[in-house]
Coordinates of N, CA and C in Angstrom, one line a residue:
X1 N -16.9 1.8 -36.7 CA -17.9 0.9 -36.0 C -17.0 -1.0 -35.4
X2 N -17.7 -0.7 -34.3 CA -16.2 -2.1 -33.3 C -16.8 -3.2 -34.7
X3 N -16.0 -4.3 -34.4 CA -15.6 -5.2 -35.0 C -16.3 -5.9 -34.6
X4 N -17.0 -6.0 -33.6 CA -18.4 -7.2 -32.9 C -19.7 -6.7 -33.7
X5 N -19.5 -5.6 -34.5 CA -20.7 -5.3 -34.7 C -21.0 -5.5 -36.0
X6 N -19.6 -5.8 -36.5 CA -19.5 -5.9 -37.9 C -19.4 -7.3 -38.5
X7 N -18.8 -8.4 -37.0 CA -19.0 -9.6 -37.5 C -20.6 -10.2 -37.0
X8 N -21.5 -9.4 -36.6 CA -22.9 -9.9 -36.0 C -23.3 -9.1 -37.7
X9 N -22.8 -9.5 -38.5 CA -23.6 -8.9 -39.9 C -23.2 -10.5 -41.1
X10 N -24.3 -11.0 -41.0 CA -23.8 -11.9 -41.7 C -23.5 -11.7 -43.6
X11 N -23.6 -10.9 -43.9 CA -22.8 -10.5 -45.4 C -21.2 -10.5 -44.8
X12 N -20.8 -9.6 -43.7 CA -19.9 -9.8 -43.3 C -18.7 -10.9 -43.2
X13 N -19.7 -11.5 -42.8 CA -19.2 -12.8 -42.5 C -19.0 -13.8 -43.1
X14 N -20.5 -13.7 -44.1 CA -19.5 -14.2 -45.6 C -18.6 -14.1 -46.5
X15 N -18.3 -12.6 -46.4 CA -16.8 -12.0 -47.2 C -15.6 -12.9 -46.4
X16 N -16.1 -12.9 -45.2 CA -14.8 -13.3 -44.3 C -13.8 -14.5 -44.3
X17 N -15.1 -15.7 -44.9 CA -15.5 -16.8 -44.6 C -14.9 -17.4 -46.3
X18 N -15.4 -16.6 -47.1 CA -15.3 -16.2 -48.5 C -14.0 -16.2 -48.9
X19 N -13.2 -15.5 -48.1 CA -11.7 -15.7 -47.7 C -10.8 -16.6 -47.4
X20 N -11.3 -16.9 -46.3 CA -10.7 -18.3 -45.7 C -11.1 -19.3 -46.7
X21 N -11.9 -19.6 -47.2 CA -12.6 -21.0 -48.7 C -11.8 -21.0 -49.8
X22 N -11.6 -19.4 -50.1 CA -10.2 -19.3 -51.0 C -8.9 -19.7 -51.0
X23 N -8.2 -19.7 -50.0 CA -7.1 -19.6 -48.7 C -7.3 -21.5 -49.0
X24 N -8.4 -22.1 -48.6 CA -8.0 -23.6 -48.6 C -8.0 -24.0 -50.0
X25 N -9.0 -23.3 -50.5 CA -9.3 -24.1 -52.2 C -7.5 -23.8 -52.9
X26 N -7.0 -22.8 -52.6 CA -5.6 -22.8 -52.9 C -4.9 -23.9 -52.6
X27 N -4.9 -23.7 -51.7 CA -4.0 -24.8 -51.2 C -4.3 -26.1 -51.3
X28 N -5.7 -27.1 -51.1 CA -6.1 -28.0 -51.6 C -5.4 -28.1 -53.2
X29 N -5.6 -27.5 -53.9 CA -5.6 -27.5 -55.4 C -3.4 -27.5 -55.7
X30 N -2.9 -26.8 -55.0 CA -1.6 -26.7 -54.7 C -1.1 -28.2 -54.3
X31 N -1.5 -28.8 -53.1 CA -1.3 -29.9 -52.6 C -1.3 -31.1 -53.9
X32 N -2.5 -31.2 -54.8 CA -2.5 -32.0 -55.6 C -1.3 -32.1 -56.3
X33 N -1.2 -30.7 -57.3 CA -0.4 -30.4 -58.0 C 1.4 -30.9 -57.6
X34 N 1.5 -30.0 -56.7 CA 2.7 -30.8 -55.9 C 2.8 -31.9 -55.4
X35 N 1.9 -33.0 -55.6 CA 2.3 -34.5 -55.2 C 2.2 -34.9 -56.9
X36 N 2.0 -33.8 -57.5 CA 1.9 -34.3 -59.4 C 1.2 -34.7 -59.7
X37 N -0.1 -34.8 -59.0 CA -1.3 -35.2 -59.9 C -1.5 -34.5 -61.2
X38 N -2.0 -35.2 -62.5 CA -2.5 -34.2 -63.5 C -3.5 -32.8 -63.2
X39 N -3.2 -31.7 -63.7 CA -3.9 -30.6 -63.8 C -5.3 -30.9 -63.4
X40 N -6.3 -31.3 -64.4 CA -7.4 -31.6 -64.6 C -7.8 -32.3 -63.3
X41 N -7.1 -33.5 -62.9 CA -7.2 -34.1 -61.2 C -7.3 -33.3 -60.5
X42 N -6.4 -32.3 -60.2 CA -6.0 -30.9 -59.3 C -7.3 -30.0 -58.6
X43 N -7.3 -29.8 -60.1 CA -8.9 -28.7 -60.5 C -10.0 -29.7 -59.4
X44 N -10.4 -30.6 -60.2 CA -11.4 -31.5 -60.1 C -12.0 -32.1 -58.3
X45 N -10.7 -32.5 -58.0 CA -10.4 -32.9 -56.7 C -10.3 -31.6 -55.7
X46 N -9.6 -30.5 -55.6 CA -9.6 -29.5 -54.8 C -10.9 -29.0 -55.1
X47 N -11.8 -28.6 -56.6 CA -12.7 -27.9 -56.3 C -13.9 -28.7 -55.8
X48 N -14.1 -30.4 -55.3 CA -15.0 -31.0 -54.8 C -14.7 -31.0 -53.5
X49 N -13.3 -31.0 -52.9 CA -13.1 -31.4 -51.5 C -13.3 -29.6 -51.2
X50 N -13.0 -28.5 -51.6 CA -12.9 -26.8 -51.3 C -14.4 -26.9 -51.4
X51 N -15.7 -27.6 -51.7 CA -17.1 -27.0 -52.2 C -17.6 -27.5 -51.0
X52 N -17.0 -28.7 -50.4 CA -17.6 -29.3 -49.0 C -17.4 -28.9 -48.1
X53 N -15.6 -28.5 -48.1 CA -15.0 -27.7 -46.4 C -16.4 -26.4 -46.6
X54 N -16.5 -25.7 -47.9 CA -17.3 -24.3 -47.9 C -18.5 -25.0 -47.7
X55 N -19.0 -25.5 -47.7 CA -20.0 -26.2 -46.9 C -20.4 -26.0 -45.7
X56 N -19.6 -26.3 -45.1 CA -19.6 -27.0 -43.4 C -19.1 -25.5 -43.2
X57 N -18.0 -24.3 -43.6 CA -17.6 -23.2 -43.3 C -18.9 -22.5 -43.3
X58 N -19.0 -22.3 -44.4 CA -20.3 -20.9 -44.9 C -21.6 -21.5 -43.6
X59 N -22.0 -22.7 -43.8 CA -23.1 -23.2 -43.2 C -22.9 -22.6 -41.5
X60 N -21.2 -23.2 -41.1 CA -21.6 -22.8 -39.6 C -21.1 -21.4 -39.4
X61 N -20.2 -20.8 -39.8 CA -19.6 -19.9 -39.5 C -20.3 -18.7 -39.6
X62 N -21.6 -18.8 -40.9 CA -22.2 -17.6 -41.6 C -23.7 -17.7 -41.0
X63 N -24.3 -18.5 -41.1 CA -25.9 -19.5 -40.7 C -25.7 -20.3 -39.9
X64 N -24.9 -20.8 -38.7 CA -25.1 -21.7 -38.0 C -26.2 -23.0 -38.1
X65 N -25.6 -23.3 -39.1 CA -26.1 -24.7 -39.7 C -25.4 -26.0 -39.7
X66 N -25.6 -26.9 -39.0 CA -24.9 -28.0 -39.7 C -25.8 -29.2 -40.5
X67 N -27.0 -29.0 -41.2 CA -27.9 -29.1 -41.5 C -27.3 -29.7 -42.5
X68 N -27.0 -31.4 -43.4 CA -26.4 -31.8 -44.0 C -27.4 -32.1 -45.6
X69 N -28.8 -32.4 -45.1 CA -29.3 -32.3 -46.1 C -29.6 -30.8 -47.0
X70 N -28.7 -29.8 -46.2 CA -29.0 -28.6 -47.2 C -27.9 -28.9 -48.1
X71 N -27.0 -29.5 -48.7 CA -26.1 -29.6 -49.6 C -26.3 -29.8 -50.7
X72 N -27.4 -30.3 -50.8 CA -27.9 -30.3 -52.6 C -27.9 -29.0 -53.0
X73 N -29.2 -27.8 -52.2 CA -29.4 -26.4 -52.9 C -28.0 -25.7 -52.4
X74 N -26.8 -26.7 -51.6 CA -26.0 -25.4 -51.8 C -25.2 -26.2 -53.4
X75 N -24.9 -26.9 -53.8 CA -24.0 -27.2 -54.3 C -24.5 -26.7 -56.1
X76 N -26.3 -26.3 -55.8 CA -26.9 -26.3 -56.8 C -26.7 -24.6 -57.0
X77 N -26.5 -23.5 -56.1 CA -25.9 -22.5 -55.9 C -24.3 -22.1 -56.6
X78 N -24.0 -23.6 -56.4 CA -22.6 -23.0 -56.6 C -22.2 -23.2 -58.2
X79 N -23.3 -24.2 -59.0 CA -23.4 -24.3 -60.2 C -24.1 -23.5 -60.9
X80 N -25.1 -22.6 -60.5 CA -25.5 -21.4 -61.0 C -25.0 -20.5 -60.8
X81 N -23.8 -20.2 -60.2 CA -23.0 -18.9 -59.8 C -21.9 -19.2 -61.1
X82 N -21.5 -20.7 -61.0 CA -20.2 -20.6 -62.3 C -21.0 -20.1 -63.6
X83 N -21.9 -21.1 -63.6 CA -22.9 -20.8 -65.0 C -23.0 -19.4 -65.3
X84 N -23.4 -18.3 -63.9 CA -24.1 -17.3 -64.1 C -22.6 -16.1 -64.8
X85 N -21.4 -16.8 -63.9 CA -20.4 -15.7 -63.8 C -19.8 -16.2 -65.5
X86 N -19.7 -17.3 -66.0 CA -19.3 -17.6 -67.2 C -20.2 -17.0 -68.0
X87 N -21.3 -16.3 -68.5 CA -21.7 -16.2 -69.7 C -21.5 -14.3 -69.1
X88 N -21.7 -14.3 -68.2 CA -21.6 -12.5 -67.8 C -20.3 -12.6 -68.6
X89 N -19.4 -13.5 -68.4 CA -17.8 -13.4 -68.6 C -17.8 -13.1 -70.4
X90 N -18.3 -14.1 -70.9 CA -18.5 -14.4 -72.4 C -18.7 -13.0 -73.0
X91 N -20.1 -12.6 -72.4 CA -21.0 -11.2 -72.8 C -19.9 -9.6 -72.9
X92 N -19.3 -9.9 -71.7 CA -18.0 -8.7 -70.9 C -17.0 -8.7 -72.4
X93 N -16.5 -10.1 -72.7 CA -15.5 -10.3 -73.7 C -15.8 -9.7 -75.1
X94 N -17.1 -9.9 -75.0 CA -17.8 -9.5 -76.6 C -17.8 -8.0 -77.2
X95 N -17.7 -7.0 -75.3 CA -17.9 -5.7 -75.3 C -15.8 -5.5 -75.3
X96 N -15.4 -6.2 -75.3 CA -14.1 -5.9 -75.3 C -13.3 -5.8 -74.1
X97 N -14.0 -6.0 -73.1 CA -13.2 -6.2 -71.6 C -12.0 -7.5 -71.6
X98 N -11.1 -7.4 -71.0 CA -10.5 -9.1 -70.7 C -10.9 -9.5 -70.0
X99 N -10.5 -10.8 -69.6 CA -11.3 -11.8 -68.7 C -10.7 -11.4 -67.1
X100 N -9.4 -11.0 -66.8 CA -9.3 -10.2 -65.6 C -10.2 -9.0 -64.8
X101 N -10.1 -8.3 -66.2 CA -11.0 -6.7 -65.8 C -12.3 -7.4 -65.6
X102 N -12.6 -7.6 -66.4 CA -14.6 -8.4 -66.3 C -14.3 -9.2 -65.0
X103 N -13.8 -10.0 -64.6 CA -13.9 -10.8 -63.4 C -13.7 -9.7 -62.6
X104 N -12.7 -9.2 -62.3 CA -13.2 -8.2 -61.2 C -14.4 -7.0 -60.7
X105 N -14.9 -7.0 -62.5 CA -16.4 -6.2 -62.7 C -17.5 -6.9 -61.6
X106 N -17.4 -7.6 -62.0 CA -18.2 -9.0 -61.3 C -18.4 -9.3 -60.5
X107 N -17.2 -9.2 -59.7 CA -17.4 -10.2 -58.1 C -18.1 -9.4 -57.1
X108 N -18.6 -8.2 -57.2 CA -19.4 -7.7 -56.3 C -21.1 -8.7 -56.9
X109 N -21.3 -8.2 -57.6 CA -22.2 -9.0 -58.3 C -22.8 -10.1 -58.0
X110 N -21.8 -11.2 -58.1 CA -21.8 -12.4 -57.7 C -21.4 -12.8 -56.5
X111 N -20.6 -12.0 -56.0 CA -20.4 -12.0 -54.8 C -22.2 -12.1 -53.6
X112 N -22.4 -10.8 -53.9 CA -23.7 -10.6 -53.6 C -24.9 -11.7 -54.1
X113 N -25.1 -11.8 -55.2 CA -25.8 -12.9 -55.6 C -26.1 -14.1 -54.8
X114 N -24.5 -15.0 -55.0 CA -24.2 -15.8 -54.1 C -25.1 -15.6 -52.8
X115 N -24.4 -14.6 -52.4 CA -25.3 -14.4 -50.6 C -26.4 -14.3 -50.4
X116 N -27.0 -13.9 -51.2 CA -29.0 -14.2 -51.1 C -29.4 -15.6 -51.7
X117 N -29.2 -16.2 -52.5 CA -29.3 -17.7 -52.7 C -28.9 -18.2 -51.2
X118 N -27.5 -18.0 -50.7 CA -27.7 -19.0 -49.6 C -29.2 -18.4 -48.5
X119 N -28.6 -17.0 -48.2 CA -29.5 -16.5 -47.3 C -30.8 -17.4 -46.7
X120 N -31.3 -16.8 -48.7 CA -32.8 -17.0 -48.9 C -33.3 -18.6 -49.6
X121 N -32.4 -19.3 -49.7 CA -32.5 -20.2 -50.5 C -32.0 -21.8 -49.7
X122 N -31.0 -21.4 -49.4 CA -30.0 -22.6 -49.1 C -30.3 -22.9 -47.5
X123 N -30.1 -21.6 -46.3 CA -30.5 -21.6 -45.1 C -31.5 -20.6 -44.9
X124 N -32.5 -20.9 -45.4 CA -33.4 -19.8 -45.5 C -34.3 -19.6 -43.4
X125 N -33.7 -20.8 -43.0 CA -34.1 -20.7 -41.7 C -32.9 -20.2 -40.9
X126 N -32.1 -19.9 -41.4 CA -30.5 -19.3 -39.9 C -30.3 -18.4 -41.3
X127 N -31.0 -17.8 -41.6 CA -30.2 -15.9 -42.0 C -29.5 -15.0 -41.4
X128 N -29.5 -15.3 -40.1 CA -28.4 -14.2 -38.6 C -28.2 -15.8 -37.9
X129 N -27.1 -15.4 -37.1 CA -26.8 -16.1 -36.1 C -27.8 -15.5 -35.3
X130 N -27.3 -16.7 -33.9 CA -28.2 -16.6 -32.9 C -27.7 -14.9 -32.1
X131 N -28.6 -14.2 -32.0 CA -28.4 -12.7 -31.0 C -27.9 -11.9 -31.9
X132 N -28.1 -12.4 -33.4 CA -27.8 -11.1 -34.2 C -28.8 -10.7 -35.1
X133 N -29.3 -9.5 -35.2 CA -30.4 -9.4 -36.1 C -30.0 -9.0 -37.7
X134 N -29.0 -9.2 -37.8 CA -28.0 -9.3 -39.4 C -28.5 -7.9 -40.2
X135 N -28.7 -6.8 -39.1 CA -28.5 -5.4 -40.1 C -27.7 -4.8 -39.4
X136 N -27.6 -4.0 -40.4 CA -26.3 -3.2 -41.4 C -26.4 -1.9 -40.0
X137 N -27.2 -2.0 -39.8 CA -26.6 -0.5 -38.2 C -26.1 -0.9 -37.3

């Protein structure tokens, strides 16, 4: 499949932007740590700034939206995803799985669920970029 067709699929763009967001979030965390901020401050500040960056990058690059009124819904999805993640990790720990393996196993479910919430609840009118039908074919 040509790269242009892959990039026409919102979920593929969502995954690519997720990689970018991870790099930015880690860079922010590292910057705070290197500036000798306390770890908790580094986590809180990098998470807050990272979430704002993620809102912009996912909104623009995945859903072609700059509508800042959608930020509360976006943040609600992040809180929900974090809660679900924590609950599922705890459940998998009860089954004897370590946190690294458990998180790895949860990634496809969490990424898919987050994408669906973004597409159908946060950015419902912007499900695909102009000129893209969003299909997997």
